[in-house]
PDB file of C-alpha atoms in Angstrom:
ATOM      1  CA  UNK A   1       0.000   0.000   0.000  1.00  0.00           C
ATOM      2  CA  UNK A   2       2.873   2.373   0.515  1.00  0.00           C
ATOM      3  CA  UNK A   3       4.413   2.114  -2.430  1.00  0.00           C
ATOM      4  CA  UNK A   4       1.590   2.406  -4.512  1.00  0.00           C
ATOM      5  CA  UNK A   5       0.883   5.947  -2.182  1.00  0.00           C
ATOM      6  CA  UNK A   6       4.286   7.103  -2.983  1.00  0.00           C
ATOM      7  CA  UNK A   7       4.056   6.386  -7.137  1.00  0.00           C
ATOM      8  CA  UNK A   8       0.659   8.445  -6.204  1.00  0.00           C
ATOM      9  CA  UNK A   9       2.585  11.252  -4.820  1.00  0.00           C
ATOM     10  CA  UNK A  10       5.588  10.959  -7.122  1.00  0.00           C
ATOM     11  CA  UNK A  11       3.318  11.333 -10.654  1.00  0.00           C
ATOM     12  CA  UNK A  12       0.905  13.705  -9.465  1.00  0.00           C
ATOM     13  CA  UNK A  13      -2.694  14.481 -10.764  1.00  0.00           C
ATOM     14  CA  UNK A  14      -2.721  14.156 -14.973  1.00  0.00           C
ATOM     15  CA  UNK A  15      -5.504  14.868 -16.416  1.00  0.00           C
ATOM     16  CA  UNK A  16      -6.316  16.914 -20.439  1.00  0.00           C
ATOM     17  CA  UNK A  17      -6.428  20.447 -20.760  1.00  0.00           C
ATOM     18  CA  UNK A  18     -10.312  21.203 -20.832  1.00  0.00           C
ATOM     19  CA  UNK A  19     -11.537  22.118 -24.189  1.00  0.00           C
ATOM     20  CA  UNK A  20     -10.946  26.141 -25.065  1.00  0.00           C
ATOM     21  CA  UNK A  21     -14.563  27.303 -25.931  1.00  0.00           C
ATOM     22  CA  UNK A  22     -15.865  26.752 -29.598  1.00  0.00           C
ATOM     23  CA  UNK A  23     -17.059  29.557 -31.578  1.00  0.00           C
ATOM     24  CA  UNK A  24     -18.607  27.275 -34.507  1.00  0.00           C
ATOM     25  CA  UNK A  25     -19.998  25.281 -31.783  1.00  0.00           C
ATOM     26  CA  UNK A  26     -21.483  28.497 -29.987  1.00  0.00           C
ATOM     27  CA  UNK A  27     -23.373  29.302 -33.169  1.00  0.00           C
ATOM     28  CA  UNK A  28     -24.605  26.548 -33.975  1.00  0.00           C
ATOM     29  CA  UNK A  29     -26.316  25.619 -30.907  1.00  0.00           C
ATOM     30  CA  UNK A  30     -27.864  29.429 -31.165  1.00  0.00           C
ATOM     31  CA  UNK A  31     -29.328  28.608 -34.567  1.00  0.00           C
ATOM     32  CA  UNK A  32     -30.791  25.115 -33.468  1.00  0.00           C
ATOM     33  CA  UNK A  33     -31.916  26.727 -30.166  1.00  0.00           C
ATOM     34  CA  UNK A  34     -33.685  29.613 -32.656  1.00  0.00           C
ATOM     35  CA  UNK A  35     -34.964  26.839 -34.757  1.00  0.00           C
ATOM     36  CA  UNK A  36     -36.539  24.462 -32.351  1.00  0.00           C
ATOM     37  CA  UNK A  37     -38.221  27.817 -30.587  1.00  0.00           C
ATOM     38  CA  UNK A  38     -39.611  28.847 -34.220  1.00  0.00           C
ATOM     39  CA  UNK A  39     -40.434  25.503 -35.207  1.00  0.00           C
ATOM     40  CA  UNK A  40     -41.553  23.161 -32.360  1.00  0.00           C
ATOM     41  CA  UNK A  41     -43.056  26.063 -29.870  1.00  0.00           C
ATOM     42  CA  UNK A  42     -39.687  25.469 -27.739  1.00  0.00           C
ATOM     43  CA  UNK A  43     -39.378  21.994 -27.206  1.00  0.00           C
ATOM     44  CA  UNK A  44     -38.324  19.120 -30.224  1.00  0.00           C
ATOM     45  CA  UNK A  45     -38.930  16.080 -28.374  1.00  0.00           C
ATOM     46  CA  UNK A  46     -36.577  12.868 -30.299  1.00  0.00           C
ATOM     47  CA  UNK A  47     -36.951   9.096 -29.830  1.00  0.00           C
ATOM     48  CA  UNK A  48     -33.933   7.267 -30.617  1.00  0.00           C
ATOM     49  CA  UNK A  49     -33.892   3.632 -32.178  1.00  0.00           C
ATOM     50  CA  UNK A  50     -30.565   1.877 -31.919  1.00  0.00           C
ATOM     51  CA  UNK A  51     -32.008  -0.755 -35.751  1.00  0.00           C
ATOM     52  CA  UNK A  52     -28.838  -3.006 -34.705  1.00  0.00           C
ATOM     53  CA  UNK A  53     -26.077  -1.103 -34.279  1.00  0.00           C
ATOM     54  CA  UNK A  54     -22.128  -1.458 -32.624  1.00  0.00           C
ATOM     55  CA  UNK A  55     -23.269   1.777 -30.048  1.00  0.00           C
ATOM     56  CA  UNK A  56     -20.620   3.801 -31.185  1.00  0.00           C
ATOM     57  CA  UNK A  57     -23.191   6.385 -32.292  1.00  0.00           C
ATOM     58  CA  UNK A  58     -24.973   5.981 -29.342  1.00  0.00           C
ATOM     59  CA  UNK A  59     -22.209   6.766 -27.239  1.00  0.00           C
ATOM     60  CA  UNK A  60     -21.900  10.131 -29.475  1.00  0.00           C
ATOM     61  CA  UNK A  61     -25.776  10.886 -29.040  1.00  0.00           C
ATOM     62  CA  UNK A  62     -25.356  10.758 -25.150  1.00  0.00           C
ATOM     63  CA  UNK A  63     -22.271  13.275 -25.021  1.00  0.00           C
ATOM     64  CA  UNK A  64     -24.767  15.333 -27.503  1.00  0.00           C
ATOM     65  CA  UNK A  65     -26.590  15.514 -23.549  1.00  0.00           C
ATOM     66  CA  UNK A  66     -23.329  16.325 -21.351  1.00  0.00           C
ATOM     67  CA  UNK A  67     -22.668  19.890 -20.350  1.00  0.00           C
ATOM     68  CA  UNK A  68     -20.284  20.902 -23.380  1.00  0.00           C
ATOM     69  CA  UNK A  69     -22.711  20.144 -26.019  1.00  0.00           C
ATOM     70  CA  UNK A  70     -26.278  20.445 -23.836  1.00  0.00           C
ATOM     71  CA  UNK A  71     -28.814  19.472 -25.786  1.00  0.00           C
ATOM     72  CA  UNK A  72     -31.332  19.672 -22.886  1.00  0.00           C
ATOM     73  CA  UNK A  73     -30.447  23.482 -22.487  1.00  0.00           C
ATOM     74  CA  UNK A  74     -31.575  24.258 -26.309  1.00  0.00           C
ATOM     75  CA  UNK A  75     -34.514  22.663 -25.487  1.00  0.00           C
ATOM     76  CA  UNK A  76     -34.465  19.022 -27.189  1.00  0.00           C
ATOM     77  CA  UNK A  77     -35.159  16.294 -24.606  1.00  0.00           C
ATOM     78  CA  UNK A  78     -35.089  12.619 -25.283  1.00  0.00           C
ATOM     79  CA  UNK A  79     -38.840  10.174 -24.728  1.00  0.00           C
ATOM     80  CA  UNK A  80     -39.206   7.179 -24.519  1.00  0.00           C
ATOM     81  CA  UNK A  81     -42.395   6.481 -26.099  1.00  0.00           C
ATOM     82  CA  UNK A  82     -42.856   7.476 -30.527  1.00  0.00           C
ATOM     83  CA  UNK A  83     -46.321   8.828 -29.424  1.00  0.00           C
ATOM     84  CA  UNK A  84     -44.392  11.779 -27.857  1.00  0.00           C
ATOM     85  CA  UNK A  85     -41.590  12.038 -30.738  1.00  0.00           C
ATOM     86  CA  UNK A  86     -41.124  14.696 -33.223  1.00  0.00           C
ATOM     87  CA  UNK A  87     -37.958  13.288 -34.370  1.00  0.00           C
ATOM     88  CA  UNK A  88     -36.883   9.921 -34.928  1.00  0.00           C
ATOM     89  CA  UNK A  89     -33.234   9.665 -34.541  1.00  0.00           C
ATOM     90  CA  UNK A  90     -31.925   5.733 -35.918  1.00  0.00           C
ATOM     91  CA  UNK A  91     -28.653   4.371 -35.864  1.00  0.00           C
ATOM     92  CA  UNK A  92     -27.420   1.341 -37.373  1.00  0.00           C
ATOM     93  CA  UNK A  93     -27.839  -0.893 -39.784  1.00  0.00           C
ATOM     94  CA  UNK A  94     -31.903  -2.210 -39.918  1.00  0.00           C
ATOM     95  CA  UNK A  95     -31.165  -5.811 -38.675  1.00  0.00           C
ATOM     96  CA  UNK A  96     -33.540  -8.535 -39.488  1.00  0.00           C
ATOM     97  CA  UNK A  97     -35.154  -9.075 -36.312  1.00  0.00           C
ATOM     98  CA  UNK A  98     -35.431  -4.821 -35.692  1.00  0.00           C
ATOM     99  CA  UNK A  99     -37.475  -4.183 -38.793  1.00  0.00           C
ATOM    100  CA  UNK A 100     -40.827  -4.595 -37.613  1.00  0.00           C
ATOM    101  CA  UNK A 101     -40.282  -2.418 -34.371  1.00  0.00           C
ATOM    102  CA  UNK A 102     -38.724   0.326 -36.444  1.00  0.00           C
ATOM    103  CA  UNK A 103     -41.701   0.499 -38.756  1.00  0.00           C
ATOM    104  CA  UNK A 104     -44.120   0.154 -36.035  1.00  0.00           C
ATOM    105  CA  UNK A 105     -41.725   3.047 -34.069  1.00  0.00           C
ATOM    106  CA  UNK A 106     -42.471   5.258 -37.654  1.00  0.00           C
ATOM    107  CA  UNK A 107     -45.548   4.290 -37.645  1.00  0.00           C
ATOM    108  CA  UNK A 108     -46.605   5.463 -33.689  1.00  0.00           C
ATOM    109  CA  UNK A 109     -44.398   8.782 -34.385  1.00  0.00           C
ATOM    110  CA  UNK A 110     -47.483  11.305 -35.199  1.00  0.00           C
ATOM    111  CA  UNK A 111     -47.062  13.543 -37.769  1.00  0.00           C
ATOM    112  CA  UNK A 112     -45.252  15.788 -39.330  1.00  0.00           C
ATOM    113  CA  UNK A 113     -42.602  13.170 -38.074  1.00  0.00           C
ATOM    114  CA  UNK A 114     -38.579  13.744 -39.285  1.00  0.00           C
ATOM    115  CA  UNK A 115     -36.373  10.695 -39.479  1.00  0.00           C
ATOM    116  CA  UNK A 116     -32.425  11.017 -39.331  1.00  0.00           C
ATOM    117  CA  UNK A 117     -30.485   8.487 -39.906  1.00  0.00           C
ATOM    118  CA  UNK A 118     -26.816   8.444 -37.852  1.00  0.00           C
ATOM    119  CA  UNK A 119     -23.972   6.739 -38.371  1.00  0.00           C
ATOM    120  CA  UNK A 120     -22.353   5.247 -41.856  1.00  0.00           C
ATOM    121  CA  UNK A 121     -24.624   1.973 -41.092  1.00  0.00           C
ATOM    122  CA  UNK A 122     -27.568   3.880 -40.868  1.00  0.00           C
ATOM    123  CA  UNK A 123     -26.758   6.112 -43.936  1.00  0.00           C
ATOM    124  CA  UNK A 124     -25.239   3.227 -46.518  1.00  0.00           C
ATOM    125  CA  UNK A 125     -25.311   0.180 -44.183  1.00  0.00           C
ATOM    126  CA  UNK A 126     -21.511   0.241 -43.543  1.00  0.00           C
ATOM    127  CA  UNK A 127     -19.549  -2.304 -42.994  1.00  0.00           C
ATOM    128  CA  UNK A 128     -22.539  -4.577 -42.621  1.00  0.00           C
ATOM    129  CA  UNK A 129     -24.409  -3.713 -45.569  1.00  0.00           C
ATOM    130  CA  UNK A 130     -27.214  -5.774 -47.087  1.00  0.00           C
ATOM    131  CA  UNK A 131     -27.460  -9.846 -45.625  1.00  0.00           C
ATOM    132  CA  UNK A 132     -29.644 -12.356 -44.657  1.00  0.00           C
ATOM    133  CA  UNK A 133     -29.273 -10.666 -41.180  1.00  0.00           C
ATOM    134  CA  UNK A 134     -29.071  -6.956 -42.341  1.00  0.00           C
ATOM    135  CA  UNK A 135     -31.818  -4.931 -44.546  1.00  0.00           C
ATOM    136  CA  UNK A 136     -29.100  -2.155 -44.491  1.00  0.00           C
ATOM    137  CA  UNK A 137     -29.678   1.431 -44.567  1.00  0.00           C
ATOM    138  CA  UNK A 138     -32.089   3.078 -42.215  1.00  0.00           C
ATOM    139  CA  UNK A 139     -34.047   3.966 -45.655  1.00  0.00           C
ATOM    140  CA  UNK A 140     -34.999   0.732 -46.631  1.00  0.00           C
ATOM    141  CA  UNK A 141     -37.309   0.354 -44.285  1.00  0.00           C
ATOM    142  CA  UNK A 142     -38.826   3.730 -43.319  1.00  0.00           C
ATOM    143  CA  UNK A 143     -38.514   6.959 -45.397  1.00  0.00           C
ATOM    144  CA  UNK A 144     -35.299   9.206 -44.040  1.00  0.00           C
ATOM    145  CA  UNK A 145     -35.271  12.987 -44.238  1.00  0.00           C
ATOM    146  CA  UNK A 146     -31.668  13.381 -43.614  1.00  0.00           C
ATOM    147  CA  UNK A 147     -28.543  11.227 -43.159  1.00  0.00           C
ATOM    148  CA  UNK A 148     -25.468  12.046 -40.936  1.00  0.00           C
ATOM    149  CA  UNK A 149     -22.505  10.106 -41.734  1.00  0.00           C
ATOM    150  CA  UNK A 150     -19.700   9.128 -39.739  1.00  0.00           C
ATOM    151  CA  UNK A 151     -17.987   6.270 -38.077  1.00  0.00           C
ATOM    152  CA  UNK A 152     -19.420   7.505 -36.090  1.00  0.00           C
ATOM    153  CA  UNK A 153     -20.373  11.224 -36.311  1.00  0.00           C
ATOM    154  CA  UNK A 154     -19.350  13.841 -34.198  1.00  0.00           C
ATOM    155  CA  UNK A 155     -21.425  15.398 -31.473  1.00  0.00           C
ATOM    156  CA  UNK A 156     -21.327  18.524 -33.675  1.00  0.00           C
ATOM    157  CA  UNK A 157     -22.213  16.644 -36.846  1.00  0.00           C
ATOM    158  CA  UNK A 158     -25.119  14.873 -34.996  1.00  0.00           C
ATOM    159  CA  UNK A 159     -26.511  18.295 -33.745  1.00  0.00           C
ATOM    160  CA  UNK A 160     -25.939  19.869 -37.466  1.00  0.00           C
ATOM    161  CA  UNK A 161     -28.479  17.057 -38.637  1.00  0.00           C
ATOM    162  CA  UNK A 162     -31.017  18.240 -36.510  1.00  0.00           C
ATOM    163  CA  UNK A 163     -30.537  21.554 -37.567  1.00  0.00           C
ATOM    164  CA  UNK A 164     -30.889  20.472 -41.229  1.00  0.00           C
ATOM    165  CA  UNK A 165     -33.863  18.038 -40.454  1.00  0.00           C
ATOM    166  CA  UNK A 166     -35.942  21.133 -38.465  1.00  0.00           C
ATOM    167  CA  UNK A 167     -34.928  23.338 -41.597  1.00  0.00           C
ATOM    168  CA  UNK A 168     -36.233  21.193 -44.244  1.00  0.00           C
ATOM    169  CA  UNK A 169     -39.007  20.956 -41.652  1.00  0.00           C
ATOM    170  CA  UNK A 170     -39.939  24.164 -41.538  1.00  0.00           C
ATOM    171  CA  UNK A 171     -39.462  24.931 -45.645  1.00  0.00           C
ATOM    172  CA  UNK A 172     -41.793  21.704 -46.249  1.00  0.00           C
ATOM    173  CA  UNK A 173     -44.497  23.093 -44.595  1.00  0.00           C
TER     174      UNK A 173
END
């Protein structure tokens, strides 16, 4: 126990520089904040689907939550039920035994009801692609309004597609 005290004392604390403050970043969580206020009277409520994917994605959908990127604070939350969804956010390649739940999922979502698609599987299928396990891409089994690519995607790229999803949105109607 000593020693391992003493290698304690002798490193010190290392930890990463935080991150200097993001001006891109800053600007774009105005415009989606503006957007979702305009749009969805404040609040764009999204249902996730993870069709059969490695959670990669997932785990860049859940920093989208964490205090850098706050989500939450620009007034998108996460449900658990479609009923409550405006936005159905799906990642992964459509696996065989997911395809009936993500078209019953679409189908619950009332409407207007915007689909993106996250990830490289959920854009093209990916590495996975078309098999007797795999229907692929996200838009082979329910219509997609946008696809965010990525192995997988970026926080920032992930927000940018609900930006573009709530624009086309809005110029639809």
């Amino acid at each position: 126990m000593y020693q391992l005290l003493k290698q304690i004392a002798l490193t010190g604390i290392k930890t990463e520089a935080p991150p200097q403050p993001d001006e891109a970043l800053r600007a774009l969580a105005q415009r989606l904040q503006e957007r979702v206020l305009a749009a969805f009277d404040g609040a764009l409520t999204i249902r996730h689907v993870d069709a059969g994917s490695c959670n990669g994605c997932e785990l860049e959908i859940h920093a989208c939550n964490n205090p850098y990127y706050n989500l939450e604070g620009l007034g998108i939350k996460f449900v658990a039920s479609p009923r409550h969804a405006d936005m159905l956010l799906v990642t992964g390649p459509v696996s065989r035994h997911m395809e009936v739940a993500l078209k019953r999922t679409y189908d619950a979502t009332p409407e207007p009801k915007l689909v993106v698609a996250i990830g490289d599987c959920g854009c093209n299928g990916g590495i996975f692609g078309e098999s007797y396990a795999s229907r692929g891409r996200v838009a082979n089994v329910i219509p997609v309004d946008i696809a965010v690519p990525g192995c997988p995607p970026t926080p920032a790229a992930i927000m940018q597609g609900i930006l573009t999803a709530i624009s086309k949105a809005k110029t639809s109607t």
